[in-house]
């Protein structure tokens, strides 16, 4: 499929523009982690331009000054060209801060308790109108870019763009279209919470794609179940992941991703200030994740307290909650940080001052250095599309650190045989896993670490990109079967 022209889009960019403190000129600042970075690296692998949304006023200015796209160098050393879309400001604000950050994120990540929220009023239906406009911006940009291509291939990434395949299909009925969703997909009963026009319309838009991709089998199964439950008339072959509806065939595939070798290799790990001195030669537990409630640091801290309380051998162990600030304008995220801070305060009151610390910034080198120094790594998300850190951390760790992974992480499907898998809500089970990990004999830890590295190593960015293209090519050729 690489002999055709490829056109790549995702909502989130890996870059934001802001003035350089020294020169005052606009310059790109790379954000760490997330979908934007993954898709940016994919653009580098494929050597194609990439369409994403302008966010800030400076992003809009940079996009205006560079109508043919902007070039930047990624941490991996790859050069890419990105075209930033300048959406209507009100439309972008509604889509960014309400429809995707609150409604769709909560729907896909089981974020509502259903007793007190959600309640859908007129603002939800108005937001859907903005979403249609936002979706149209991306579809129009992709179609303009591919106007001269005889056989374009469209690669559309993440949940904010689930409506784009349908608009592309209207104008390019025979084009191969991949839609890859980077976050979890919920069960039918949970997806059914959404207003009927929304839950049905989004599924229908997605099924216009040739291929729909997820990181884990459980999300693929959930998606197929949603189609079966909510779209009467759809024919579903669960064994082969095929949906047929209104004469169109869609293949739903699981395509795991673990890490980017060049990104890890190109980083400069450095422990945050004072962390090395604070940890000294003590055992160190590291929990890492964005400032998002799904990352579940509060329960990890409380489980750590239970573990130390239950086993005297753990006295003196330190715990670091490593946070990457993300969408703190969302109330749930800001409240999550407050809850984590309260859990840390409680832990230090019981275990001794400064036993648990929180460190929050977006320096990739800091994160990788913390992975490297850890004696135990905890990724206990309440739900997670994949969690690439669970792959990255064992590859850079230097102390045979054990790894605890939530059974609700997509990563658990590949790493369960070589990690300690836990229920993210069960503090007792997590505490027992912490004790077992920190008291395991050195020889056992070394063997486990070797097995984890071997399990993580095959799932490279390049392998994932190849899986997308090969899967899409096969599904496009099978469209008339």
Coordinates of C-alpha atoms in Angstrom, one line a residue:
X1 CA 0.0 0.0 0.0
X2 CA 3.0 2.3 0.3
X3 CA 3.0 2.6 -3.5
X4 CA -0.1 4.7 -3.1
X5 CA -0.2 8.2 -1.7
X6 CA -0.9 8.2 2.0
X7 CA -2.8 11.0 3.9
X8 CA -2.6 11.0 7.7
X9 CA -4.7 12.9 10.2
X10 CA -5.2 13.1 14.0
X11 CA -6.8 15.8 16.2
X12 CA -4.0 16.2 18.6
X13 CA -0.6 17.6 17.4
X14 CA 2.6 16.7 19.1
X15 CA 3.7 20.3 18.7
X16 CA 2.5 23.6 20.1
X17 CA 3.9 27.0 19.1
X18 CA 5.0 29.6 21.5
X19 CA 7.6 32.5 21.6
X20 CA 11.2 31.5 22.3
X21 CA 12.1 33.2 25.6
X22 CA 15.5 34.3 24.2
X23 CA 14.5 35.5 20.7
X24 CA 10.8 36.1 20.9
X25 CA 10.2 34.2 17.7
X26 CA 7.6 31.5 17.4
X27 CA 9.1 28.1 17.8
X28 CA 7.7 24.6 18.1
X29 CA 7.6 22.9 21.5
X30 CA 7.2 19.2 21.5
X31 CA 4.7 17.7 24.0
X32 CA 5.5 14.4 25.6
X33 CA 3.5 11.2 25.2
X34 CA -0.1 10.8 23.9
X35 CA -1.7 10.2 20.6
X36 CA -0.1 13.2 19.0
X37 CA 3.4 11.9 19.5
X38 CA 2.6 8.4 18.3
X39 CA 1.0 9.7 15.1
X40 CA 3.8 12.2 14.6
X41 CA 6.3 9.3 14.7
X42 CA 4.1 7.4 12.3
X43 CA 4.3 10.4 9.9
X44 CA 8.1 10.2 10.2
X45 CA 8.2 6.5 9.5
X46 CA 6.0 6.9 6.4
X47 CA 7.6 10.2 5.3
X48 CA 4.2 11.8 4.8
X49 CA 2.6 15.1 5.8
X50 CA 0.2 15.1 8.7
X51 CA -2.9 17.1 9.4
X52 CA -3.7 18.1 13.0
X53 CA -5.6 20.8 14.8
X54 CA -4.2 24.2 15.8
X55 CA -4.9 24.9 19.4
X56 CA -3.5 28.1 20.8
X57 CA -3.4 31.6 19.3
X58 CA 0.3 31.1 18.5
X59 CA -0.6 27.8 16.8
X60 CA -3.1 29.8 14.6
X61 CA -0.4 32.4 13.9
X62 CA 2.1 29.7 12.9
X63 CA -0.5 28.0 10.7
X64 CA -1.3 31.4 9.0
X65 CA 2.3 32.1 8.3
X66 CA 3.0 28.6 6.9
X67 CA 0.0 27.7 4.8
X68 CA 1.9 24.8 3.1
X69 CA 2.8 23.2 6.4
X70 CA 5.5 23.4 9.1
X71 CA 8.6 21.3 9.4
X72 CA 9.9 20.1 12.7
X73 CA 12.3 17.5 14.1
X74 CA 11.0 14.9 16.5
X75 CA 12.8 13.5 19.5
X76 CA 13.5 10.4 17.5
X77 CA 15.5 12.5 15.0
X78 CA 12.9 12.1 12.3
X79 CA 11.8 15.2 10.3
X80 CA 8.1 15.6 9.6
X81 CA 5.8 18.2 8.0
X82 CA 2.6 19.1 9.8
X83 CA -0.4 21.1 8.5
X84 CA -2.3 22.7 11.4
X85 CA -6.0 23.3 10.8
X86 CA -7.5 26.6 11.9
X87 CA -10.9 25.7 13.1
X88 CA -13.6 28.2 14.1
X89 CA -12.6 29.2 17.7
X90 CA -16.0 28.4 19.2
X91 CA -16.3 25.1 17.4
X92 CA -12.8 24.1 18.5
X93 CA -13.5 25.1 22.1
X94 CA -16.8 23.1 22.3
X95 CA -15.1 20.0 20.7
X96 CA -12.0 20.3 22.8
X97 CA -13.4 21.2 26.2
X98 CA -16.8 19.6 26.2
X99 CA -17.6 17.0 23.5
X100 CA -14.4 15.1 23.4
X101 CA -12.7 16.0 26.8
X102 CA -15.9 15.3 28.8
X103 CA -18.5 13.4 26.9
X104 CA -16.6 11.0 24.6
X105 CA -13.7 10.6 27.0
X106 CA -16.0 9.7 29.8
X107 CA -18.1 7.4 27.6
X108 CA -15.1 5.4 26.4
X109 CA -13.3 5.3 29.7
X110 CA -16.3 4.5 32.0
X111 CA -16.0 7.9 33.6
X112 CA -19.7 8.3 34.8
X113 CA -21.2 6.8 37.9
X114 CA -24.7 6.8 36.3
X115 CA -26.3 7.8 39.6
X116 CA -25.4 11.5 39.5
X117 CA -24.0 11.9 35.9
X118 CA -24.4 12.2 33.1
X119 CA -27.5 14.2 32.1
X120 CA -27.7 15.3 28.5
X121 CA -29.4 18.7 27.8
X122 CA -29.6 21.0 24.9
X123 CA -25.8 21.8 25.1
X124 CA -25.0 18.2 24.1
X125 CA -27.1 18.4 20.9
X126 CA -25.6 21.8 20.1
X127 CA -22.1 20.3 20.6
X128 CA -23.0 17.6 18.1
X129 CA -23.5 20.4 15.5
X130 CA -20.1 21.8 16.3
X131 CA -18.6 18.3 16.1
X132 CA -20.1 17.9 12.6
X133 CA -18.4 21.1 11.5
X134 CA -15.1 20.0 13.2
X135 CA -15.3 16.7 11.4
X136 CA -16.0 18.4 8.1
X137 CA -12.8 20.5 8.6
X138 CA -10.7 17.4 8.7
X139 CA -12.5 15.6 5.9
X140 CA -12.2 18.7 3.6
X141 CA -8.5 19.1 4.4
X142 CA -7.8 15.5 3.6
X143 CA -9.8 15.7 0.4
X144 CA -8.0 18.9 -0.7
X145 CA -4.6 17.3 0.0
X146 CA -5.5 14.3 -2.0
X147 CA -7.3 16.0 -4.9
X148 CA -4.6 15.1 -7.4
X149 CA -4.0 11.6 -6.1
X150 CA -5.5 8.8 -8.3
X151 CA -5.5 6.3 -5.5
X152 CA -5.3 8.0 -2.1
X153 CA -5.0 6.0 1.2
X154 CA -6.4 7.7 4.3
X155 CA -5.1 7.0 7.8
X156 CA -7.4 8.6 10.4
X157 CA -6.4 8.4 14.1
X158 CA -8.3 8.5 17.3
X159 CA -11.7 9.1 18.8
X160 CA -12.0 12.8 18.0
X161 CA -12.1 11.9 14.2
X162 CA -14.6 9.0 14.3
X163 CA -16.9 10.9 12.0
X164 CA -14.3 11.5 9.3
X165 CA -14.5 8.2 7.4
X166 CA -18.1 8.7 6.4
X167 CA -17.4 12.1 4.9
X168 CA -14.4 10.7 3.1
X169 CA -16.4 7.8 1.8
X170 CA -19.0 10.2 0.2
X171 CA -16.3 11.8 -2.0
X172 CA -13.9 8.9 -2.4
X173 CA -16.1 5.8 -2.4
X174 CA -13.4 3.3 -3.4
X175 CA -10.5 4.6 -1.2
X176 CA -8.9 2.5 1.5
X177 CA -9.7 4.2 4.9
X178 CA -8.2 3.2 8.2
X179 CA -9.7 4.6 11.5
X180 CA -7.6 3.8 14.5
X181 CA -9.0 4.4 18.0
X182 CA -6.3 4.9 20.6
X183 CA -8.5 4.8 23.7
X184 CA -10.7 1.9 25.1
X185 CA -14.0 1.0 23.7
X186 CA -16.8 0.3 26.3
X187 CA -19.4 -2.4 26.5
X188 CA -22.7 -1.9 24.7
X189 CA -24.6 -1.1 27.9
X190 CA -22.2 1.7 28.7
X191 CA -22.1 3.1 25.2
X192 CA -25.9 3.0 25.3
X193 CA -25.8 5.8 27.9
X194 CA -25.1 8.3 25.1
X195 CA -28.1 10.0 23.4
X196 CA -29.4 7.8 20.6
X197 CA -28.4 10.2 17.7
X198 CA -24.9 10.3 19.1
X199 CA -24.3 6.6 19.9
X200 CA -25.8 5.4 16.6
X201 CA -24.3 8.2 14.4
X202 CA -20.8 7.7 15.7
X203 CA -20.9 3.9 15.1
X204 CA -22.3 4.5 11.6
X205 CA -19.6 7.0 10.8
X206 CA -16.9 4.6 11.9
X207 CA -18.2 1.7 9.8
X208 CA -17.6 3.8 6.7
X209 CA -13.9 2.9 7.2
X210 CA -12.4 0.0 5.5
X211 CA -10.5 -1.0 8.6
X212 CA -11.2 0.0 12.3
X213 CA -8.2 -0.6 14.6
X214 CA -7.8 -0.9 18.4
X215 CA -4.9 -1.7 20.6
X216 CA -6.4 -4.7 22.4
X217 CA -8.8 -7.6 21.7
X218 CA -11.1 -6.5 24.5
X219 CA -11.8 -3.2 22.8
X220 CA -12.3 -5.0 19.4
X221 CA -14.9 -7.3 21.1
X222 CA -16.7 -4.5 22.8
X223 CA -16.9 -2.5 19.5
X224 CA -18.4 -5.5 17.7
X225 CA -20.8 -6.0 20.5
X226 CA -21.9 -2.4 20.3
X227 CA -22.6 -2.7 16.6
X228 CA -24.6 -5.9 17.1
X229 CA -26.6 -4.4 19.9
X230 CA -27.2 -0.9 18.5
X231 CA -27.3 -1.2 14.7
X232 CA -30.1 -3.5 13.6
X233 CA -29.4 -5.1 10.3
X234 CA -25.7 -5.3 10.7
X235 CA -24.2 -8.7 9.9
X236 CA -21.3 -9.5 12.2
X237 CA -18.7 -12.2 11.8
X238 CA -17.1 -12.1 15.2
X239 CA -14.6 -14.8 14.4
X240 CA -13.1 -12.8 11.6
X241 CA -13.9 -9.3 12.9
X242 CA -16.1 -8.4 9.9
X243 CA -19.1 -6.1 9.8
X244 CA -21.4 -5.9 6.7
X245 CA -24.0 -3.2 6.6
X246 CA -25.7 -1.4 3.7
X247 CA -23.5 -3.2 1.2
X248 CA -20.2 -2.1 2.9
X249 CA -17.7 -4.4 4.5
X250 CA -15.6 -3.2 7.5
X251 CA -12.9 -5.2 9.2
X252 CA -12.2 -4.6 12.9
X253 CA -8.6 -5.4 13.8
X254 CA -6.4 -5.5 16.9
X255 CA -3.0 -3.9 16.3
X256 CA -0.9 -3.6 19.4
X257 CA 1.8 -0.9 19.9
X258 CA 4.5 -0.9 22.5
X259 CA 7.1 1.8 22.0
X260 CA 9.3 3.7 19.5
X261 CA 12.9 2.6 19.6
X262 CA 14.2 5.8 18.1
X263 CA 12.3 7.9 20.6
X264 CA 13.7 5.9 23.6
X265 CA 17.2 5.9 22.1
X266 CA 17.2 9.6 21.4
X267 CA 16.1 10.7 24.8
X268 CA 18.4 12.0 27.5
X269 CA 17.3 10.5 30.8
X270 CA 17.9 12.7 33.8
X271 CA 16.3 12.3 37.2
X272 CA 14.4 15.4 38.4
X273 CA 16.2 17.6 40.8
X274 CA 16.6 16.1 44.3
X275 CA 15.0 12.8 43.4
X276 CA 18.3 10.9 43.3
X277 CA 19.3 12.3 46.7
X278 CA 15.8 11.7 48.2
X279 CA 15.7 8.0 46.9
X280 CA 19.4 7.4 47.7
X281 CA 20.0 3.7 47.9
X282 CA 16.5 2.9 49.2
X283 CA 14.1 0.7 47.2
X284 CA 12.0 3.0 45.0
X285 CA 8.4 2.4 43.8
X286 CA 7.4 4.5 40.8
X287 CA 3.8 5.2 39.6
X288 CA 3.7 7.0 36.3
X289 CA 0.8 8.5 34.3
X290 CA -0.9 11.6 33.0
X291 CA -3.0 13.8 35.4
X292 CA -6.1 11.8 34.4
X293 CA -8.4 9.9 36.9
X294 CA -8.0 6.7 34.8
X295 CA -4.3 6.6 35.8
X296 CA -5.4 5.7 39.4
X297 CA -2.4 7.0 41.4
X298 CA -4.6 7.6 44.5
X299 CA -5.3 3.9 44.8
X300 CA -1.6 3.0 44.1
X301 CA -0.5 5.2 47.0
X302 CA -3.1 3.7 49.4
X303 CA -2.1 0.2 48.4
X304 CA 1.5 1.1 49.0
X305 CA 0.6 2.2 52.6
X306 CA -1.1 -1.1 53.1
X307 CA 1.9 -3.0 51.8
X308 CA 4.4 -1.2 54.1
X309 CA 2.0 -1.6 57.0
X310 CA 1.8 -5.3 56.4
X311 CA 5.5 -6.1 56.0
X312 CA 8.3 -4.6 58.0
X313 CA 10.8 -5.4 55.3
X314 CA 9.4 -2.6 53.2
X315 CA 10.1 0.1 55.9
X316 CA 12.3 2.8 54.3
X317 CA 11.0 2.2 50.8
X318 CA 10.2 5.4 48.9
X319 CA 7.4 6.0 46.4
X320 CA 7.4 8.5 43.6
X321 CA 4.2 9.5 41.9
X322 CA 5.4 10.8 38.5
X323 CA 2.7 12.9 36.8
X324 CA 2.5 14.4 33.3
X325 CA 0.2 17.5 33.4
X326 CA -2.6 17.0 31.0
X327 CA -5.9 18.9 30.5
X328 CA -6.0 20.4 33.9
X329 CA -8.8 22.7 32.7
X330 CA -11.0 19.6 32.9
X331 CA -12.6 19.5 36.4
X332 CA -12.2 15.8 36.8
X333 CA -8.5 16.0 36.1
X334 CA -7.9 18.9 38.5
X335 CA -9.9 17.0 41.2
X336 CA -7.9 13.9 40.6
X337 CA -4.6 15.8 41.3
X338 CA -6.2 17.0 44.6
X339 CA -7.1 13.5 45.6
X340 CA -3.6 12.2 44.8
X341 CA -2.1 15.0 46.9
X342 CA -4.5 14.1 49.8
X343 CA -3.5 10.4 49.5
X344 CA 0.2 11.3 49.6
X345 CA -0.3 13.5 52.7
X346 CA -2.1 10.7 54.5
X347 CA 0.7 8.3 53.5
X348 CA 3.4 10.6 54.8
X349 CA 1.5 11.1 58.0
X350 CA 1.5 7.3 58.6
X351 CA 4.8 6.2 57.1
X352 CA 6.9 9.2 57.9
X353 CA 7.6 12.6 56.3
X354 CA 8.6 12.6 52.7
X355 CA 8.2 8.8 52.2
X356 CA 5.9 9.5 49.2
X357 CA 6.5 12.3 46.7
X358 CA 4.7 13.7 43.7
X359 CA 6.7 15.1 40.8
X360 CA 4.8 16.7 37.9
X361 CA 6.2 18.0 34.5
X362 CA 6.3 17.0 30.9
X363 CA 10.0 16.2 30.5
X364 CA 10.4 12.9 28.7
X365 CA 13.9 12.6 30.0
X366 CA 12.6 12.8 33.6
X367 CA 10.1 10.1 33.0
X368 CA 12.6 7.7 31.4
X369 CA 15.1 8.3 34.2
X370 CA 12.4 7.5 36.8
X371 CA 11.7 4.3 34.9
X372 CA 15.4 3.5 34.9
X373 CA 15.8 4.1 38.7
X374 CA 12.7 2.2 39.9
X375 CA 12.8 -1.1 41.8
X376 CA 9.0 -1.5 41.2
X377 CA 6.8 0.2 38.5
X378 CA 3.1 0.5 38.9
X379 CA 0.6 1.0 36.0
X380 CA -2.7 0.4 37.6
X381 CA -5.1 2.3 35.4
X382 CA -8.8 1.9 35.9
X383 CA -8.9 1.5 32.1
X384 CA -6.4 2.2 29.4
X385 CA -6.4 1.8 25.7
X386 CA -2.9 0.4 25.8
X387 CA -0.4 2.2 28.2
X388 CA 2.8 2.4 26.3
X389 CA 4.8 3.1 29.5
X390 CA 4.3 -0.6 30.5
X391 CA 6.4 -1.5 27.5
X392 CA 8.9 1.4 27.6
X393 CA 9.7 1.1 31.3
X394 CA 11.1 -2.5 31.3
X395 CA 13.3 -1.7 28.3
X396 CA 15.0 1.3 30.1
X397 CA 15.0 0.0 33.7
X398 CA 18.4 -0.7 35.2
X399 CA 17.5 -2.4 38.4
X400 CA 15.4 -5.5 37.4
X401 CA 12.3 -3.7 38.5
X402 CA 9.1 -5.7 38.8
X403 CA 6.1 -4.3 37.0
X404 CA 2.5 -4.2 38.2
X405 CA -0.1 -3.7 35.4
X406 CA -3.8 -3.3 35.7
X407 CA -5.9 -6.0 34.0
X408 CA -7.9 -3.2 32.4
X409 CA -4.9 -1.9 30.5
X410 CA -4.7 -3.0 26.8
X411 CA -1.0 -3.8 27.5
X412 CA -2.1 -6.6 29.9
X413 CA -3.1 -8.7 26.9
X414 CA 0.5 -9.0 25.8
X415 CA 2.4 -8.5 29.1
X416 CA 0.3 -10.6 31.5
X417 CA 2.6 -13.6 31.4
X418 CA 5.6 -11.4 32.5
X419 CA 4.0 -8.8 34.8
X420 CA 2.0 -8.9 38.0
X421 CA -1.6 -8.3 36.9
X422 CA -4.0 -6.7 39.4
X423 CA -7.6 -5.5 39.7
X424 CA -7.1 -1.7 39.7
X425 CA -9.9 -1.3 42.3
X426 CA -8.6 -3.9 44.8
X427 CA -6.2 -2.3 47.2
X428 CA -5.5 -5.6 49.0
X429 CA -4.5 -7.4 45.8
X430 CA -2.3 -4.4 44.8
X431 CA -0.7 -4.3 48.3
X432 CA 0.1 -8.0 48.1
X433 CA 1.6 -7.6 44.6
X434 CA 3.8 -4.7 45.9
X435 CA 5.1 -6.9 48.8
X436 CA 5.7 -9.8 46.5
X437 CA 7.5 -7.7 44.0
X438 CA 9.8 -5.9 46.4
X439 CA 10.7 -9.0 48.4
X440 CA 11.4 -11.3 45.4
X441 CA 14.9 -12.8 45.4
X442 CA 17.4 -11.1 43.1
X443 CA 17.8 -14.1 40.8
X444 CA 14.0 -14.3 40.3
X445 CA 13.8 -10.5 39.6
X446 CA 16.6 -10.8 37.0
X447 CA 14.9 -13.7 35.2
X448 CA 11.6 -11.8 35.2
X449 CA 13.2 -8.6 33.9
X450 CA 14.8 -10.5 31.0
X451 CA 11.4 -12.1 30.1
X452 CA 9.7 -8.7 30.2
X453 CA 12.2 -7.1 27.9
X454 CA 11.8 -10.0 25.5
X455 CA 8.0 -9.7 25.6
X456 CA 8.1 -5.9 25.0
X457 CA 10.8 -5.7 22.3
X458 CA 8.8 -6.9 19.3
X459 CA 6.0 -4.3 19.6
X460 CA 7.8 -1.4 17.9
X461 CA 6.3 1.6 16.2
X462 CA 7.5 0.4 12.9
X463 CA 5.8 -3.0 13.4
X464 CA 2.6 -1.2 14.3
X465 CA 2.7 1.0 11.2
X466 CA 3.4 -2.0 9.0
X467 CA 0.4 -3.8 10.6
X468 CA -1.9 -0.9 9.7
X469 CA -0.8 -0.7 6.1
X470 CA -0.8 -4.5 5.5
X471 CA -4.2 -4.9 7.3
X472 CA -5.7 -2.1 5.3
X473 CA -4.4 -3.4 2.1
X474 CA -5.8 -6.9 2.7
X475 CA -9.2 -5.4 3.8
X476 CA -9.4 -3.2 0.8
X477 CA -8.8 -6.1 -1.5
X478 CA -11.4 -8.2 0.3
X479 CA -14.1 -5.5 0.1
X480 CA -16.2 -7.3 -2.5
X481 CA -16.1 -10.7 -0.8

